[in-house]
mmCIF file of C-alpha atoms and ligand atoms in Angstrom:
data_model
loop_
_atom_site.group_PDB
_atom_site.id
_atom_site.type_symbol
_atom_site.label_atom_id
_atom_site.label_comp_id
_atom_site.label_asym_id
_atom_site.label_seq_id
_atom_site.Cartn_x
_atom_site.Cartn_y
_atom_site.Cartn_z
ATOM 1 C CA UNK A 3 -18.892 23.306 2.328
ATOM 2 C CA UNK A 4 -20.377 20.504 0.161
ATOM 3 C CA UNK A 5 -20.821 17.125 1.800
ATOM 4 C CA UNK A 6 -17.864 14.712 1.640
ATOM 5 C CA UNK A 7 -18.938 11.414 0.054
ATOM 6 C CA UNK A 8 -16.116 9.110 1.134
ATOM 7 C CA UNK A 9 -15.437 7.781 4.617
ATOM 8 C CA UNK A 10 -11.763 8.073 5.282
ATOM 9 C CA UNK A 11 -9.837 5.937 7.748
ATOM 10 C CA UNK A 12 -6.069 6.367 7.647
ATOM 11 C CA UNK A 13 -3.403 3.736 8.229
ATOM 12 C CA UNK A 14 0.377 3.491 7.992
ATOM 13 C CA UNK A 15 3.083 0.974 8.826
ATOM 14 C CA UNK A 16 5.793 0.913 11.500
ATOM 15 C CA UNK A 17 8.346 0.778 8.647
ATOM 16 C CA UNK A 18 7.250 4.321 7.782
ATOM 17 C CA UNK A 19 9.103 5.482 10.894
ATOM 18 C CA UNK A 20 12.584 4.405 9.880
ATOM 19 C CA UNK A 21 16.231 4.869 10.708
ATOM 20 C CA UNK A 22 17.128 6.482 7.374
ATOM 21 C CA UNK A 23 19.665 3.972 6.041
ATOM 22 C CA UNK A 24 20.071 3.823 2.241
ATOM 23 C CA UNK A 25 22.299 1.694 -0.044
ATOM 24 C CA UNK A 26 25.052 4.312 0.356
ATOM 25 C CA UNK A 27 25.005 5.036 4.047
ATOM 26 C CA UNK A 28 24.013 3.756 7.469
ATOM 27 C CA UNK A 29 21.199 4.614 9.847
ATOM 28 C CA UNK A 30 20.957 8.259 10.905
ATOM 29 C CA UNK A 31 18.100 7.961 13.423
ATOM 30 C CA UNK A 32 17.591 5.742 16.457
ATOM 31 C CA UNK A 33 15.170 2.803 16.302
ATOM 32 C CA UNK A 34 11.821 3.638 17.869
ATOM 33 C CA UNK A 35 10.216 0.660 19.667
ATOM 34 C CA UNK A 36 6.931 -0.632 18.199
ATOM 35 C CA UNK A 37 4.910 0.334 21.285
ATOM 36 C CA UNK A 38 6.060 3.919 20.930
ATOM 37 C CA UNK A 39 5.392 4.023 17.176
ATOM 38 C CA UNK A 40 1.857 2.757 17.681
ATOM 39 C CA UNK A 41 1.134 5.389 20.327
ATOM 40 C CA UNK A 42 2.488 8.156 18.084
ATOM 41 C CA UNK A 43 0.507 6.875 15.083
ATOM 42 C CA UNK A 44 -2.641 7.167 17.214
ATOM 43 C CA UNK A 45 -1.700 10.682 18.365
ATOM 44 C CA UNK A 46 -1.297 11.763 14.749
ATOM 45 C CA UNK A 47 -4.964 10.894 14.115
ATOM 46 C CA UNK A 48 -4.505 7.552 12.343
ATOM 47 C CA UNK A 49 -7.163 4.846 12.743
ATOM 48 C CA UNK A 50 -5.187 1.765 11.777
ATOM 49 C CA UNK A 51 -1.775 0.149 11.469
ATOM 50 C CA UNK A 52 -0.308 -1.897 8.619
ATOM 51 C CA UNK A 53 2.207 -4.593 9.491
ATOM 52 C CA UNK A 54 4.643 -7.058 8.052
ATOM 53 C CA UNK A 55 4.429 -10.456 9.775
ATOM 54 C CA UNK A 56 7.797 -9.887 11.440
ATOM 55 C CA UNK A 57 6.845 -6.362 12.563
ATOM 56 C CA UNK A 58 4.296 -8.195 14.728
ATOM 57 C CA UNK A 59 6.572 -11.124 15.661
ATOM 58 C CA UNK A 60 10.279 -10.366 15.128
ATOM 59 C CA UNK A 61 12.495 -13.251 14.039
ATOM 60 C CA UNK A 62 9.441 -15.365 13.373
ATOM 61 C CA UNK A 63 11.121 -18.187 11.418
ATOM 62 C CA UNK A 64 12.954 -19.155 14.617
ATOM 63 C CA UNK A 65 9.798 -19.387 16.759
ATOM 64 C CA UNK A 66 7.156 -22.053 17.412
ATOM 65 C CA UNK A 67 3.599 -21.508 16.198
ATOM 66 C CA UNK A 68 2.389 -21.190 19.802
ATOM 67 C CA UNK A 69 5.023 -18.566 20.566
ATOM 68 C CA UNK A 70 4.163 -16.629 17.382
ATOM 69 C CA UNK A 71 0.477 -16.525 18.300
ATOM 70 C CA UNK A 72 1.278 -15.486 21.856
ATOM 71 C CA UNK A 73 3.330 -12.528 20.607
ATOM 72 C CA UNK A 74 0.635 -11.643 18.047
ATOM 73 C CA UNK A 75 -1.954 -11.517 20.846
ATOM 74 C CA UNK A 76 0.285 -9.080 22.712
ATOM 75 C CA UNK A 77 0.291 -6.724 19.702
ATOM 76 C CA UNK A 78 -3.497 -7.083 19.380
ATOM 77 C CA UNK A 79 -3.859 -6.008 23.026
ATOM 78 C CA UNK A 80 -1.571 -3.061 22.354
ATOM 79 C CA UNK A 81 -3.728 -1.971 19.401
ATOM 80 C CA UNK A 82 -6.898 -2.396 21.476
ATOM 81 C CA UNK A 83 -5.478 -0.288 24.276
ATOM 82 C CA UNK A 84 -4.784 2.540 21.805
ATOM 83 C CA UNK A 85 -8.142 2.145 20.036
ATOM 84 C CA UNK A 86 -6.449 1.242 16.747
ATOM 85 C CA UNK A 87 -7.274 -1.468 14.196
ATOM 86 C CA UNK A 88 -4.896 -3.578 12.131
ATOM 87 C CA UNK A 89 -5.469 -2.951 8.436
ATOM 88 C CA UNK A 90 -3.300 -5.821 7.216
ATOM 89 C CA UNK A 91 -0.368 -8.061 7.927
ATOM 90 C CA UNK A 92 1.833 -8.707 4.861
ATOM 91 C CA UNK A 93 4.275 -11.616 4.622
ATOM 92 C CA UNK A 94 7.870 -10.404 4.319
ATOM 93 C CA UNK A 95 8.810 -12.696 1.442
ATOM 94 C CA UNK A 96 12.015 -10.970 0.405
ATOM 95 C CA UNK A 97 14.387 -11.262 3.350
ATOM 96 C CA UNK A 98 15.177 -14.864 4.180
ATOM 97 C CA UNK A 99 17.794 -17.018 2.392
ATOM 98 C CA UNK A 100 14.872 -19.111 1.052
ATOM 99 C CA UNK A 101 13.521 -16.171 -0.977
ATOM 100 C CA UNK A 102 16.741 -15.125 -2.726
ATOM 101 C CA UNK A 103 15.488 -16.531 -6.042
ATOM 102 C CA UNK A 104 11.869 -15.464 -5.483
ATOM 103 C CA UNK A 105 9.201 -16.718 -3.072
ATOM 104 C CA UNK A 106 6.177 -18.302 -4.808
ATOM 105 C CA UNK A 107 8.230 -18.415 -8.043
ATOM 106 C CA UNK A 108 11.608 -19.644 -6.797
ATOM 107 C CA UNK A 109 13.163 -22.233 -9.065
ATOM 108 C CA UNK A 110 13.687 -24.400 -5.945
ATOM 109 C CA UNK A 111 10.468 -26.255 -4.941
ATOM 110 C CA UNK A 112 11.607 -26.350 -1.296
ATOM 111 C CA UNK A 113 11.825 -22.542 -1.304
ATOM 112 C CA UNK A 114 8.371 -22.234 -2.909
ATOM 113 C CA UNK A 115 7.054 -24.468 -0.145
ATOM 114 C CA UNK A 116 8.711 -22.266 2.484
ATOM 115 C CA UNK A 117 7.031 -19.168 0.984
ATOM 116 C CA UNK A 118 3.540 -20.694 1.140
ATOM 117 C CA UNK A 119 4.028 -22.030 4.668
ATOM 118 C CA UNK A 120 5.401 -18.691 5.858
ATOM 119 C CA UNK A 121 2.406 -16.923 4.328
ATOM 120 C CA UNK A 122 -0.007 -19.316 6.083
ATOM 121 C CA UNK A 123 1.546 -18.190 9.358
ATOM 122 C CA UNK A 124 0.991 -14.620 8.210
ATOM 123 C CA UNK A 125 -2.693 -15.487 7.634
ATOM 124 C CA UNK A 126 -2.889 -16.760 11.236
ATOM 125 C CA UNK A 127 -1.347 -13.501 12.473
ATOM 126 C CA UNK A 128 -3.873 -11.535 10.390
ATOM 127 C CA UNK A 129 -6.669 -13.459 12.092
ATOM 128 C CA UNK A 130 -5.209 -12.941 15.551
ATOM 129 C CA UNK A 131 -5.066 -9.193 14.874
ATOM 130 C CA UNK A 132 -8.543 -9.225 13.261
ATOM 131 C CA UNK A 133 -7.060 -7.392 10.268
ATOM 132 C CA UNK A 134 -9.249 -6.414 7.312
ATOM 133 C CA UNK A 135 -7.170 -8.449 4.827
ATOM 134 C CA UNK A 136 -3.702 -9.646 3.927
ATOM 135 C CA UNK A 137 -1.586 -7.636 1.458
ATOM 136 C CA UNK A 138 1.048 -9.316 -0.698
ATOM 137 C CA UNK A 139 3.774 -7.267 -2.286
ATOM 138 C CA UNK A 140 5.396 -9.728 -4.707
ATOM 139 C CA UNK A 141 8.854 -8.263 -4.147
ATOM 140 C CA UNK A 142 11.074 -10.941 -5.691
ATOM 141 C CA UNK A 143 8.623 -12.506 -8.148
ATOM 142 C CA UNK A 144 10.376 -11.460 -11.344
ATOM 143 C CA UNK A 145 13.733 -11.765 -13.024
ATOM 144 C CA UNK A 146 17.193 -10.267 -13.180
ATOM 145 C CA UNK A 147 17.701 -12.039 -16.502
ATOM 146 C CA UNK A 148 14.726 -13.396 -18.500
ATOM 147 C CA UNK A 149 16.294 -16.758 -19.259
ATOM 148 C CA UNK A 150 16.317 -17.709 -15.573
ATOM 149 C CA UNK A 151 12.525 -18.222 -15.534
ATOM 150 C CA UNK A 152 9.496 -18.812 -17.703
ATOM 151 C CA UNK A 153 7.001 -15.939 -17.415
ATOM 152 C CA UNK A 154 3.892 -18.096 -17.973
ATOM 153 C CA UNK A 155 5.033 -20.594 -15.341
ATOM 154 C CA UNK A 156 5.675 -17.778 -12.867
ATOM 155 C CA UNK A 157 2.157 -16.393 -13.273
ATOM 156 C CA UNK A 158 0.665 -19.839 -12.685
ATOM 157 C CA UNK A 159 2.920 -20.447 -9.671
ATOM 158 C CA UNK A 160 1.646 -17.219 -8.105
ATOM 159 C CA UNK A 161 -1.946 -18.245 -8.876
ATOM 160 C CA UNK A 162 -1.368 -21.654 -7.271
ATOM 161 C CA UNK A 163 0.107 -20.019 -4.156
ATOM 162 C CA UNK A 164 -2.845 -17.620 -3.852
ATOM 163 C CA UNK A 165 -5.249 -20.548 -4.320
ATOM 164 C CA UNK A 166 -3.504 -22.515 -1.566
ATOM 165 C CA UNK A 167 -3.927 -19.521 0.771
ATOM 166 C CA UNK A 168 -7.567 -18.920 -0.167
ATOM 167 C CA UNK A 169 -8.225 -22.593 0.544
ATOM 168 C CA UNK A 170 -6.260 -22.473 3.798
ATOM 169 C CA UNK A 171 -8.650 -19.872 5.190
ATOM 170 C CA UNK A 172 -12.097 -19.607 3.573
ATOM 171 C CA UNK A 173 -12.629 -16.113 5.016
ATOM 172 C CA UNK A 174 -9.279 -14.689 3.957
ATOM 173 C CA UNK A 175 -9.173 -11.715 1.603
ATOM 174 C CA UNK A 176 -5.931 -11.004 -0.272
ATOM 175 C CA UNK A 177 -4.823 -7.713 -1.832
ATOM 176 C CA UNK A 178 -2.096 -7.748 -4.465
ATOM 177 C CA UNK A 179 0.261 -4.734 -4.391
ATOM 178 C CA UNK A 180 2.032 -4.531 -7.773
ATOM 179 C CA UNK A 181 5.314 -2.767 -8.512
ATOM 180 C CA UNK A 182 7.131 -2.852 -11.868
ATOM 181 C CA UNK A 183 10.717 -3.159 -10.621
ATOM 182 C CA UNK A 184 12.989 -2.873 -7.571
ATOM 183 C CA UNK A 185 14.328 -5.089 -6.162
ATOM 184 C CA UNK A 186 13.906 -7.038 -9.431
ATOM 185 C CA UNK A 187 14.926 -5.801 -12.861
ATOM 186 C CA UNK A 188 11.433 -6.758 -13.993
ATOM 187 C CA UNK A 189 8.488 -7.894 -11.856
ATOM 188 C CA UNK A 190 6.042 -10.390 -13.230
ATOM 189 C CA UNK A 191 2.952 -8.661 -11.744
ATOM 190 C CA UNK A 192 4.099 -5.171 -12.609
ATOM 191 C CA UNK A 193 1.018 -2.949 -12.918
ATOM 192 C CA UNK A 194 -2.494 -2.718 -11.548
ATOM 193 C CA UNK A 195 -3.790 -4.270 -14.774
ATOM 194 C CA UNK A 196 -1.609 -7.334 -14.157
ATOM 195 C CA UNK A 197 -2.784 -7.493 -10.538
ATOM 196 C CA UNK A 198 -6.486 -7.223 -11.452
ATOM 197 C CA UNK A 199 -5.970 -9.866 -14.141
ATOM 198 C CA UNK A 200 -4.365 -12.130 -11.566
ATOM 199 C CA UNK A 201 -7.401 -11.849 -9.263
ATOM 200 C CA UNK A 202 -9.634 -13.355 -11.969
ATOM 201 C CA UNK A 203 -7.589 -16.538 -12.438
ATOM 202 C CA UNK A 204 -7.643 -17.457 -8.736
ATOM 203 C CA UNK A 205 -10.114 -20.016 -7.361
ATOM 204 C CA UNK A 206 -12.211 -17.302 -5.659
ATOM 205 C CA UNK A 207 -11.736 -13.914 -7.291
ATOM 206 C CA UNK A 208 -14.379 -12.352 -5.013
ATOM 207 C CA UNK A 209 -11.787 -12.576 -2.209
ATOM 208 C CA UNK A 210 -8.858 -11.104 -4.128
ATOM 209 C CA UNK A 211 -8.443 -7.374 -4.698
ATOM 210 C CA UNK A 212 -5.644 -4.895 -5.286
ATOM 211 C CA UNK A 213 -3.758 -2.058 -3.628
ATOM 212 C CA UNK A 214 -2.539 0.850 -5.767
ATOM 213 C CA UNK A 215 0.624 2.579 -4.562
ATOM 214 C CA UNK A 216 1.229 6.037 -6.077
ATOM 215 C CA UNK A 217 4.987 5.547 -6.487
ATOM 216 C CA UNK A 218 4.572 2.102 -8.037
ATOM 217 C CA UNK A 219 2.209 3.455 -10.727
ATOM 218 C CA UNK A 220 4.618 6.282 -11.505
ATOM 219 C CA UNK A 221 7.537 3.827 -11.728
ATOM 220 C CA UNK A 222 5.475 1.990 -14.362
ATOM 221 C CA UNK A 223 5.064 5.280 -16.263
ATOM 222 C CA UNK A 224 1.355 5.391 -15.415
ATOM 223 C CA UNK A 225 -0.950 7.914 -13.755
ATOM 224 C CA UNK A 226 -1.841 6.729 -10.232
ATOM 225 C CA UNK A 227 -5.332 8.254 -10.331
ATOM 226 C CA UNK A 228 -6.068 6.393 -13.582
ATOM 227 C CA UNK A 229 -4.811 3.162 -11.999
ATOM 228 C CA UNK A 230 -7.162 3.773 -9.065
ATOM 229 C CA UNK A 231 -10.038 4.435 -11.451
ATOM 230 C CA UNK A 232 -9.254 1.242 -13.364
ATOM 231 C CA UNK A 233 -9.302 -0.873 -10.201
ATOM 232 C CA UNK A 234 -12.451 0.887 -8.957
ATOM 233 C CA UNK A 235 -14.235 0.041 -12.212
ATOM 234 C CA UNK A 236 -13.484 -3.620 -11.470
ATOM 235 C CA UNK A 237 -14.666 -3.296 -7.852
ATOM 236 C CA UNK A 238 -11.139 -4.296 -6.843
ATOM 237 C CA UNK A 239 -9.616 -1.201 -5.193
ATOM 238 C CA UNK A 240 -9.707 -2.143 -1.530
ATOM 239 C CA UNK A 241 -6.662 -0.192 -0.381
ATOM 240 C CA UNK A 242 -4.109 2.382 -1.481
ATOM 241 C CA UNK A 243 -0.573 3.341 -0.558
ATOM 242 C CA UNK A 244 -0.470 7.081 -1.060
ATOM 243 C CA UNK A 245 2.941 8.702 -1.427
ATOM 244 C CA UNK A 246 4.829 10.464 -4.222
ATOM 245 C CA UNK A 247 7.666 9.789 -6.609
ATOM 246 C CA UNK A 248 9.851 12.038 -8.763
ATOM 247 C CA UNK A 249 9.641 10.109 -12.036
ATOM 248 C CA UNK A 250 11.696 7.079 -12.997
ATOM 249 C CA UNK A 251 14.176 6.956 -10.136
ATOM 250 C CA UNK A 252 14.689 4.620 -7.193
ATOM 251 C CA UNK A 253 11.536 4.060 -5.138
ATOM 252 C CA UNK A 254 11.353 7.293 -3.146
ATOM 253 C CA UNK A 255 8.128 6.995 -1.114
ATOM 254 C CA UNK A 256 7.982 10.784 -0.781
ATOM 255 C CA UNK A 257 5.259 12.476 1.244
ATOM 256 C CA UNK A 258 1.868 12.504 -0.487
ATOM 257 C CA UNK A 259 1.631 15.490 -2.850
ATOM 258 C CA UNK A 260 5.256 16.478 -2.319
ATOM 259 C CA UNK A 261 6.310 16.104 -5.955
ATOM 260 C CA UNK A 262 3.166 16.519 -8.015
ATOM 261 C CA UNK A 263 0.293 18.209 -6.243
ATOM 262 C CA UNK A 264 -2.015 17.964 -9.236
ATOM 263 C CA UNK A 265 -1.439 14.205 -9.427
ATOM 264 C CA UNK A 266 -2.269 14.007 -5.712
ATOM 265 C CA UNK A 267 -5.398 16.123 -6.206
ATOM 266 C CA UNK A 268 -6.588 13.753 -8.919
ATOM 267 C CA UNK A 269 -6.022 10.710 -6.705
ATOM 268 C CA UNK A 270 -8.168 12.259 -3.982
ATOM 269 C CA UNK A 271 -10.720 13.290 -6.636
ATOM 270 C CA UNK A 272 -11.119 9.774 -8.063
ATOM 271 C CA UNK A 273 -11.506 8.293 -4.565
ATOM 272 C CA UNK A 274 -13.955 10.962 -3.390
ATOM 273 C CA UNK A 275 -16.121 10.863 -6.521
ATOM 274 C CA UNK A 276 -16.496 7.101 -6.003
ATOM 275 C CA UNK A 277 -17.258 7.407 -2.284
ATOM 276 C CA UNK A 278 -14.164 5.427 -1.279
ATOM 277 C CA UNK A 279 -14.171 3.945 2.202
ATOM 278 C CA UNK A 280 -17.873 3.092 2.367
ATOM 279 C CA UNK A 281 -17.043 -0.600 1.980
ATOM 280 C CA UNK A 282 -14.286 -0.524 4.571
ATOM 281 C CA UNK A 283 -11.464 0.474 2.216
ATOM 282 C CA UNK A 284 -8.538 2.192 3.952
ATOM 283 C CA UNK A 285 -6.481 5.234 3.013
ATOM 284 C CA UNK A 286 -3.045 3.765 3.595
ATOM 285 C CA UNK A 287 0.085 5.875 3.491
ATOM 286 C CA UNK A 288 3.450 4.353 2.575
ATOM 287 C CA UNK A 289 5.812 7.275 3.026
ATOM 288 C CA UNK A 290 9.464 7.523 3.990
ATOM 289 C CA UNK A 291 11.132 10.353 5.896
ATOM 290 C CA UNK A 292 14.027 12.029 4.097
ATOM 291 C CA UNK A 293 17.483 10.930 5.254
ATOM 292 C CA UNK A 294 18.075 14.499 6.429
ATOM 293 C CA UNK A 295 15.155 14.266 8.879
ATOM 294 C CA UNK A 296 16.190 14.600 12.526
ATOM 295 C CA UNK A 297 15.046 12.179 15.223
ATOM 296 C CA UNK A 298 12.612 14.703 16.666
ATOM 297 C CA UNK A 299 10.823 15.001 13.310
ATOM 298 C CA UNK A 300 10.477 11.239 12.705
ATOM 299 C CA UNK A 301 6.696 11.464 12.167
ATOM 300 C CA UNK A 302 6.367 14.750 10.252
ATOM 301 C CA UNK A 303 6.088 13.119 6.809
ATOM 302 C CA UNK A 304 3.172 11.018 8.085
ATOM 303 C CA UNK A 305 1.331 13.957 9.635
ATOM 304 C CA UNK A 306 1.992 16.064 6.520
ATOM 305 C CA UNK A 307 0.774 13.383 4.113
ATOM 306 C CA UNK A 308 -2.459 12.877 6.049
ATOM 307 C CA UNK A 309 -3.030 16.630 6.229
ATOM 308 C CA UNK A 310 -2.336 17.035 2.497
ATOM 309 C CA UNK A 311 -4.992 14.392 1.775
ATOM 310 C CA UNK A 312 -7.507 16.312 3.929
ATOM 311 C CA UNK A 313 -6.552 19.640 2.331
ATOM 312 C CA UNK A 314 -6.990 18.165 -1.136
ATOM 313 C CA UNK A 315 -10.318 16.667 -0.075
ATOM 314 C CA UNK A 316 -11.423 20.206 0.665
ATOM 315 C CA UNK A 317 -10.195 21.256 -2.806
ATOM 316 C CA UNK A 318 -12.211 18.432 -4.370
ATOM 317 C CA UNK A 319 -15.370 19.244 -2.442
ATOM 318 C CA UNK A 320 -15.182 22.971 -3.204
ATOM 319 C CA UNK A 321 -14.707 22.511 -6.958
ATOM 320 C CA UNK A 322 -17.323 24.493 -8.855
ATOM 321 C CA UNK A 323 -19.104 21.493 -10.357
ATOM 322 C CA UNK A 324 -21.486 23.639 -12.418
ATOM 323 C CA UNK A 325 -18.589 25.444 -14.044
ATOM 324 C CA UNK A 326 -16.759 22.156 -14.540
ATOM 325 C CA UNK A 327 -19.799 20.607 -16.298
ATOM 326 C CA UNK A 328 -20.278 23.705 -18.423
ATOM 327 C CA UNK A 329 -16.631 23.691 -19.548
ATOM 328 C CA UNK A 330 -16.792 19.969 -20.305
ATOM 329 C CA UNK A 331 -19.997 20.488 -22.345
ATOM 330 C CA UNK A 332 -18.342 23.321 -24.280
ATOM 331 C CA UNK A 333 -15.201 21.178 -24.727
ATOM 332 C CA UNK A 334 -13.271 24.128 -23.322
ATOM 333 C CA UNK A 335 -10.512 22.137 -21.679
ATOM 334 C CA UNK A 336 -8.089 25.091 -21.856
ATOM 335 C CA UNK A 337 -10.373 26.995 -19.493
ATOM 336 C CA UNK A 338 -10.925 23.888 -17.359
ATOM 337 C CA UNK A 339 -7.132 23.509 -17.076
ATOM 338 C CA UNK A 340 -6.776 27.149 -15.996
ATOM 339 C CA UNK A 341 -9.648 26.822 -13.534
ATOM 340 C CA UNK A 342 -8.158 23.694 -11.881
ATOM 341 C CA UNK A 343 -4.723 25.316 -11.511
ATOM 342 C CA UNK A 344 -6.253 28.492 -10.054
ATOM 343 C CA UNK A 345 -8.438 26.445 -7.718
ATOM 344 C CA UNK A 346 -5.367 24.555 -6.446
ATOM 345 C CA UNK A 347 -3.482 27.843 -5.974
ATOM 346 C CA UNK A 348 -6.432 29.516 -4.231
ATOM 347 C CA UNK A 349 -6.847 32.069 -7.050
ATOM 348 C CA UNK A 350 -9.988 33.043 -8.962
HETATM 349 C C1 3MF B 418 7.647 -1.671 -1.471
HETATM 350 C C2 3MF B 418 6.396 -1.491 -0.717
HETATM 351 C C3 3MF B 418 6.221 -2.406 0.469
HETATM 352 C C4 3MF B 418 4.785 -2.824 0.706
HETATM 353 C C5 3MF B 418 4.629 -3.584 1.983
HETATM 354 C C6 3MF B 418 3.228 -4.044 2.237
HETATM 355 C C7 3MF B 418 7.861 -2.194 2.196
HETATM 356 O O1 3MF B 418 7.837 -0.730 -2.451
HETATM 357 O O2 3MF B 418 5.599 -0.628 -1.029
HETATM 358 O O3 3MF B 418 6.708 -1.703 1.600
HETATM 359 O O4 3MF B 418 3.933 -1.741 0.722
HETATM 360 O O5 3MF B 418 5.455 -4.695 1.949
HETATM 361 O O6 3MF B 418 2.818 -4.982 1.315
HETATM 362 MG MG1 MG B 419 3.659 0.003 -0.479
#
């Protein structure tokens, strides 16, 4: 088999093993303690864990800085004992009463201050866990009605917040994870183009990159593999959240490849052709189990998504590159289309 170019390390978050509640019904699975989740994640062949700040230190707003760091050290020891790394710790900026009207872009200056201070604590937790970088999903930075905010001001408020964090820790690297909507009607940093643009207006763009999530690209009506290629061309794709999404619906976080296998193939292709992972980039999964999933199968969607990535990697590396080049030269894209479909189906 041809040599694989990329170096793939997989990560996922404890929120990917969930209780199955949705807006229309309660939990259907029991809560699994963090220690247990981490052990299972290791057993599934993952190399790293993604966290929210309060996954590491629950109820963190009510705790002293010393207590927070003490609890963070405990999680670091747990990771060490399993031989796992922390990929990132992301601030949960969408839960507290202070972030109802947005975090960095709240109309209340006291709430904006809260958001920055909370994120500084998240930076400290990242450092304690020796994570690769901090990810920010700008969940509530947008509007329900346009007149409530000024779009230009919002962009500059986010820039100022990122600058404050970059100045707070001169070694910090920040990844922006864009999403076009949900929970907001309209997010201000809605696509990967917006996120990459945002990196350039910060005080140190060399320390700000992006994370492409499959479902978020699809919700924006875009092709995730093209979004990855766009960010790669800017040298800004430092992480991904692979999953799948059945068109313009609620955010589904389906297993990778579950809805559109060809889309998934092309995401693996764009990463592999670049040699993704050589600079420490992670293959993150952000997948949700179906509500119908029983307790005993709580991890299947994670194992399946990782395996689908590896299977598609094999499909990418066994592509007949000579034939591909020949068909491209001849501009015979009908034949190329047929060849790709047959290759994916294991037919000649
Ligand atoms: C929402 C998401 C988030 C982010 C996470 C890390 C809860 O659609 O994808 O998951 O991935 O907050 O930044
Ligand atoms: Mg995500």
